[in-house]
Short mmCIF file of C-alpha atoms in Angstrom, two decimals:
data_model
loop_
_atom_site.label_atom_id
_atom_site.label_comp_id
_atom_site.label_asym_id
_atom_site.label_seq_id
_atom_site.Cartn_x
_atom_site.Cartn_y
_atom_site.Cartn_z
CA GLY A 152 -24.61 25.16 -163.73
CA ALA A 153 -25.73 28.69 -164.53
CA GLY A 154 -29.36 29.47 -163.96
CA VAL A 155 -31.63 31.91 -165.73
CA SER A 156 -30.22 35.42 -165.63
CA GLN A 157 -32.00 38.70 -166.21
CA SER A 158 -30.81 42.23 -166.65
CA PRO A 159 -31.07 44.83 -165.41
CA SER A 160 -32.12 43.84 -161.92
CA ASN A 161 -33.74 47.22 -161.42
CA LYS A 162 -34.92 49.78 -163.93
CA VAL A 163 -36.38 53.18 -163.17
CA THR A 164 -37.75 55.09 -166.12
CA GLU A 165 -39.95 58.03 -166.90
CA LYS A 166 -43.43 57.66 -168.25
CA GLY A 167 -43.39 57.57 -172.03
CA LYS A 168 -39.91 56.13 -172.40
CA ASP A 169 -39.15 52.74 -173.94
CA VAL A 170 -37.42 49.99 -171.95
CA GLU A 171 -35.75 46.72 -172.86
CA LEU A 172 -35.48 43.82 -170.45
CA ARG A 173 -33.16 40.92 -171.16
CA CYS A 174 -33.37 37.24 -170.30
CA ASP A 175 -30.65 34.63 -170.67
CA PRO A 176 -32.20 31.16 -170.28
CA ILE A 177 -30.47 28.01 -169.13
CA SER A 178 -28.36 26.60 -171.92
CA GLY A 179 -30.21 23.89 -173.84
CA HIS A 180 -33.67 24.94 -172.70
CA THR A 181 -35.96 25.34 -175.69
CA ALA A 182 -38.90 26.92 -173.91
CA LEU A 183 -38.83 30.47 -172.55
CA TYR A 184 -41.55 32.36 -170.73
CA TRP A 185 -42.12 35.93 -169.63
CA TYR A 186 -44.34 36.79 -166.68
CA ARG A 187 -45.27 39.92 -164.81
CA GLN A 188 -45.72 40.06 -161.06
CA SER A 189 -47.46 43.09 -159.68
CA LEU A 190 -47.51 43.94 -156.00
CA GLY A 191 -49.72 41.52 -154.10
CA GLN A 192 -50.64 39.59 -157.24
CA GLY A 193 -49.87 36.19 -158.65
CA LEU A 194 -47.87 35.83 -161.80
CA GLU A 195 -49.40 37.04 -165.05
CA PHE A 196 -48.36 35.19 -168.19
CA LEU A 197 -47.10 37.45 -170.97
CA ILE A 198 -45.49 35.44 -173.77
CA TYR A 199 -44.04 32.00 -174.50
CA PHE A 200 -41.38 30.84 -176.94
CA GLN A 201 -40.85 27.20 -177.88
CA GLY A 202 -38.04 26.36 -180.26
CA ASN A 203 -38.67 27.73 -183.73
CA SER A 204 -42.44 27.82 -183.36
CA ALA A 205 -44.37 31.07 -183.51
CA PRO A 206 -44.52 32.55 -180.01
CA ASP A 207 -47.69 32.54 -177.97
CA LYS A 208 -48.30 36.25 -177.43
CA SER A 209 -51.77 35.89 -175.99
CA GLY A 210 -50.79 37.28 -172.59
CA LEU A 211 -49.32 40.56 -173.76
CA PRO A 212 -51.50 43.31 -172.26
CA SER A 213 -51.21 45.80 -175.11
CA ASP A 214 -49.42 46.44 -178.38
CA ARG A 215 -46.84 48.46 -176.46
CA PHE A 216 -45.39 45.14 -175.33
CA SER A 217 -43.31 42.97 -177.62
CA ALA A 218 -40.67 40.30 -177.24
CA GLU A 219 -38.21 38.47 -179.39
CA ARG A 220 -35.92 35.57 -178.96
CA THR A 221 -32.81 35.55 -181.07
CA GLY A 222 -31.14 32.31 -182.08
CA GLY A 223 -33.36 30.33 -179.78
CA SER A 224 -31.54 31.65 -176.74
CA VAL A 225 -31.53 35.19 -175.35
CA SER A 226 -34.85 36.99 -175.21
CA THR A 227 -35.67 40.68 -174.98
CA LEU A 228 -38.97 42.08 -173.72
CA THR A 229 -39.61 45.61 -174.95
CA ILE A 230 -42.15 47.99 -173.50
CA GLN A 231 -42.78 51.10 -175.55
CA ARG A 232 -44.14 54.36 -174.18
CA THR A 233 -44.15 53.04 -170.63
CA GLN A 234 -47.03 53.84 -168.32
CA GLN A 235 -47.14 53.88 -164.53
CA GLU A 236 -49.29 50.74 -164.52
CA ASP A 237 -46.39 48.90 -166.18
CA SER A 238 -44.49 49.07 -162.90
CA ALA A 239 -43.97 45.49 -161.76
CA VAL A 240 -41.40 42.74 -161.50
CA TYR A 241 -40.86 41.06 -164.85
CA LEU A 242 -39.84 37.43 -164.56
CA CYS A 243 -38.34 35.18 -167.15
CA ALA A 244 -38.36 31.39 -166.94
CA SER A 245 -37.05 28.59 -169.09
CA SER A 246 -37.75 24.89 -169.27
CA LEU A 247 -36.17 22.01 -171.08
CA ALA A 248 -38.85 21.33 -173.65
CA GLY A 249 -42.05 23.03 -172.54
CA GLY A 250 -43.73 19.75 -171.68
CA ARG A 251 -46.69 19.57 -169.32
CA GLY A 252 -44.69 18.40 -166.34
CA ASP A 253 -41.58 20.38 -167.17
CA THR A 254 -40.13 22.42 -164.36
CA GLN A 255 -39.80 26.10 -165.13
CA TYR A 256 -36.67 27.70 -163.77
CA PHE A 257 -37.04 31.36 -162.96
CA GLY A 258 -34.63 34.22 -163.14
CA PRO A 259 -34.37 36.77 -160.32
CA GLY A 260 -36.53 39.24 -162.21
CA THR A 261 -36.29 42.85 -163.29
CA ARG A 262 -38.04 45.36 -161.07
CA LEU A 263 -39.44 48.09 -163.33
CA THR A 264 -40.53 51.39 -161.85
CA VAL A 265 -42.21 53.92 -164.10
CA LEU A 266 -42.30 57.41 -162.61
CA ALA B 261 -62.59 26.75 -166.44
CA GLN B 262 -59.23 26.09 -164.92
CA SER B 263 -58.37 27.82 -161.67
CA VAL B 264 -56.27 27.66 -158.55
CA THR B 265 -57.40 28.94 -155.17
CA GLN B 266 -55.06 29.37 -152.26
CA LEU B 267 -57.37 29.46 -149.31
CA ASP B 268 -55.22 31.57 -147.01
CA SER B 269 -53.43 34.75 -147.98
CA HIS B 270 -51.44 34.74 -144.73
CA VAL B 271 -50.42 31.92 -142.41
CA SER B 272 -48.49 32.38 -139.19
CA VAL B 273 -46.93 29.50 -137.25
CA SER B 274 -44.44 29.08 -134.46
CA GLU B 275 -41.05 27.59 -135.14
CA GLY B 276 -41.15 23.83 -134.71
CA THR B 277 -44.90 23.49 -135.33
CA PRO B 278 -46.51 22.01 -138.45
CA VAL B 279 -47.18 24.01 -141.58
CA LEU B 280 -50.30 23.63 -143.72
CA LEU B 281 -50.79 25.78 -146.82
CA ARG B 282 -54.02 25.00 -148.61
CA CYS B 283 -54.62 24.88 -152.34
CA ASN B 284 -57.70 23.84 -154.28
CA TYR B 285 -57.84 23.56 -158.02
CA SER B 286 -60.37 23.27 -160.78
CA SER B 287 -59.46 21.53 -163.99
CA SER B 288 -61.32 19.67 -166.71
CA TYR B 289 -58.20 17.75 -167.52
CA SER B 290 -55.71 15.74 -165.56
CA PRO B 291 -53.53 18.49 -164.13
CA SER B 292 -49.93 18.93 -163.25
CA LEU B 293 -49.57 20.86 -160.02
CA PHE B 294 -46.60 22.67 -158.56
CA TRP B 295 -45.66 24.55 -155.44
CA TYR B 296 -43.16 27.37 -155.79
CA VAL B 297 -41.55 29.41 -153.02
CA GLN B 298 -40.36 32.99 -153.26
CA HIS B 299 -38.12 34.32 -150.54
CA PRO B 300 -37.84 38.09 -150.13
CA ASN B 301 -35.80 39.62 -152.92
CA LYS B 302 -35.07 36.22 -154.40
CA GLY B 303 -36.29 34.33 -157.43
CA LEU B 304 -39.03 31.72 -157.52
CA GLN B 305 -37.89 28.23 -156.66
CA LEU B 306 -39.70 24.97 -157.30
CA LEU B 307 -40.56 23.11 -154.09
CA LEU B 308 -42.26 20.09 -155.62
CA LYS B 309 -44.50 18.96 -158.45
CA TYR B 310 -47.21 16.41 -159.16
CA THR B 311 -47.46 14.96 -162.66
CA SER B 312 -49.86 12.01 -162.30
CA ALA B 313 -47.41 9.64 -160.70
CA ALA B 314 -47.43 9.14 -156.92
CA THR B 315 -50.10 11.23 -155.21
CA LEU B 316 -47.86 12.02 -152.25
CA VAL B 317 -45.04 14.19 -153.50
CA LYS B 318 -41.94 15.01 -151.50
CA GLY B 319 -40.04 18.18 -152.21
CA ILE B 320 -37.10 20.12 -150.96
CA ASN B 321 -36.58 21.41 -147.43
CA GLY B 322 -38.88 18.80 -145.89
CA PHE B 323 -42.03 19.93 -147.67
CA GLU B 324 -44.53 17.54 -149.16
CA ALA B 325 -47.94 17.73 -150.80
CA GLU B 326 -50.70 15.26 -151.45
CA PHE B 327 -52.81 15.28 -154.60
CA LYS B 328 -56.41 14.43 -153.70
CA LYS B 329 -58.57 14.21 -156.78
CA SER B 330 -61.78 13.64 -154.82
CA GLU B 331 -61.20 16.87 -152.92
CA THR B 332 -59.51 18.73 -155.82
CA SER B 333 -56.80 19.73 -153.40
CA PHE B 334 -53.03 19.89 -153.34
CA HIS B 335 -52.17 21.12 -149.86
CA LEU B 336 -48.55 21.76 -148.88
CA THR B 337 -47.33 20.53 -145.52
CA LYS B 338 -44.21 20.38 -143.41
CA PRO B 339 -44.00 18.67 -140.03
CA SER B 340 -41.86 21.30 -138.33
CA ALA B 341 -41.46 24.91 -139.43
CA HIS B 342 -38.09 26.60 -139.51
CA MET B 343 -37.44 30.31 -139.46
CA SER B 344 -35.98 30.07 -142.94
CA ASP B 345 -39.34 28.85 -144.27
CA ALA B 346 -40.78 32.37 -144.00
CA ALA B 347 -41.61 33.27 -147.60
CA GLU B 348 -44.39 33.55 -150.18
CA TYR B 349 -45.73 30.24 -151.50
CA PHE B 350 -47.53 29.79 -154.79
CA CYS B 351 -49.68 26.88 -155.91
CA VAL B 352 -49.60 26.47 -159.69
CA LEU B 353 -51.69 24.49 -162.17
CA ASN B 354 -50.54 23.33 -165.58
CA ARG B 355 -53.36 22.12 -167.75
CA ALA B 356 -53.00 18.87 -169.58
CA GLY B 357 -51.86 19.41 -173.13
CA ASN B 358 -51.16 23.08 -172.58
CA ASN B 359 -47.80 23.92 -171.14
CA ARG B 360 -47.89 27.50 -172.21
CA LYS B 361 -49.80 29.18 -169.45
CA LEU B 362 -49.37 28.15 -165.90
CA ILE B 363 -52.29 29.19 -163.75
CA TRP B 364 -50.97 30.76 -160.56
CA GLY B 365 -52.62 31.11 -157.21
CA LEU B 366 -52.38 34.49 -155.54
CA GLY B 367 -49.90 33.23 -153.00
CA THR B 368 -49.79 32.52 -149.28
CA SER B 369 -47.43 34.49 -147.11
CA LEU B 370 -45.95 32.27 -144.41
CA ALA B 371 -44.63 33.88 -141.24
CA VAL B 372 -42.65 31.80 -138.76
CA ASN B 373 -42.48 33.13 -135.22
CA PRO B 374 -39.68 32.27 -132.80
#
């Protein structure tokens, strides 16, 4: 079946501009995660959605970052007034129910470059 | 505090020789542990996971890992490396009762030489 998809695959933007990154999780998965992977670093948790519960936003690095998940499916990560340090690969993952042993399935990521 | 330490940032092996990628963890709770692989310009893929069942876990592509509570380790092994195994490998900890934030190691880059 279809995996997690993300768009765009690459995004180049100028400092100060806003960007939107999209994630389409696997159908039927109730849990959705956003991560950031900077060069030479492990993954950094950003935000987590589980069903209709309030999202866990504790990983968002600043108030320039926000995310929403409409209808329990597609999610959009928005970065306002981008800065050069926002350059990274942004990864989305989904899992069936968010349980402790649940496997997270990752999308291919969006590579964001802020000039 | 919960943490994951991958003891080697780079490992280089010859094709056909064994692979050992080391991972130690620290957790106050009974953990779930995962190994993910990331090939160049490709997405992360789950290799295997431990969730308090059998301590020796077999994954895809001939990889396996053994959970050793006494040593707080979850090392990844493969008897014979293949060129296609060259990739970045991540050891990941999921704390009991908290599925929201996986704790990721910094990764081990595996090079396989012909």
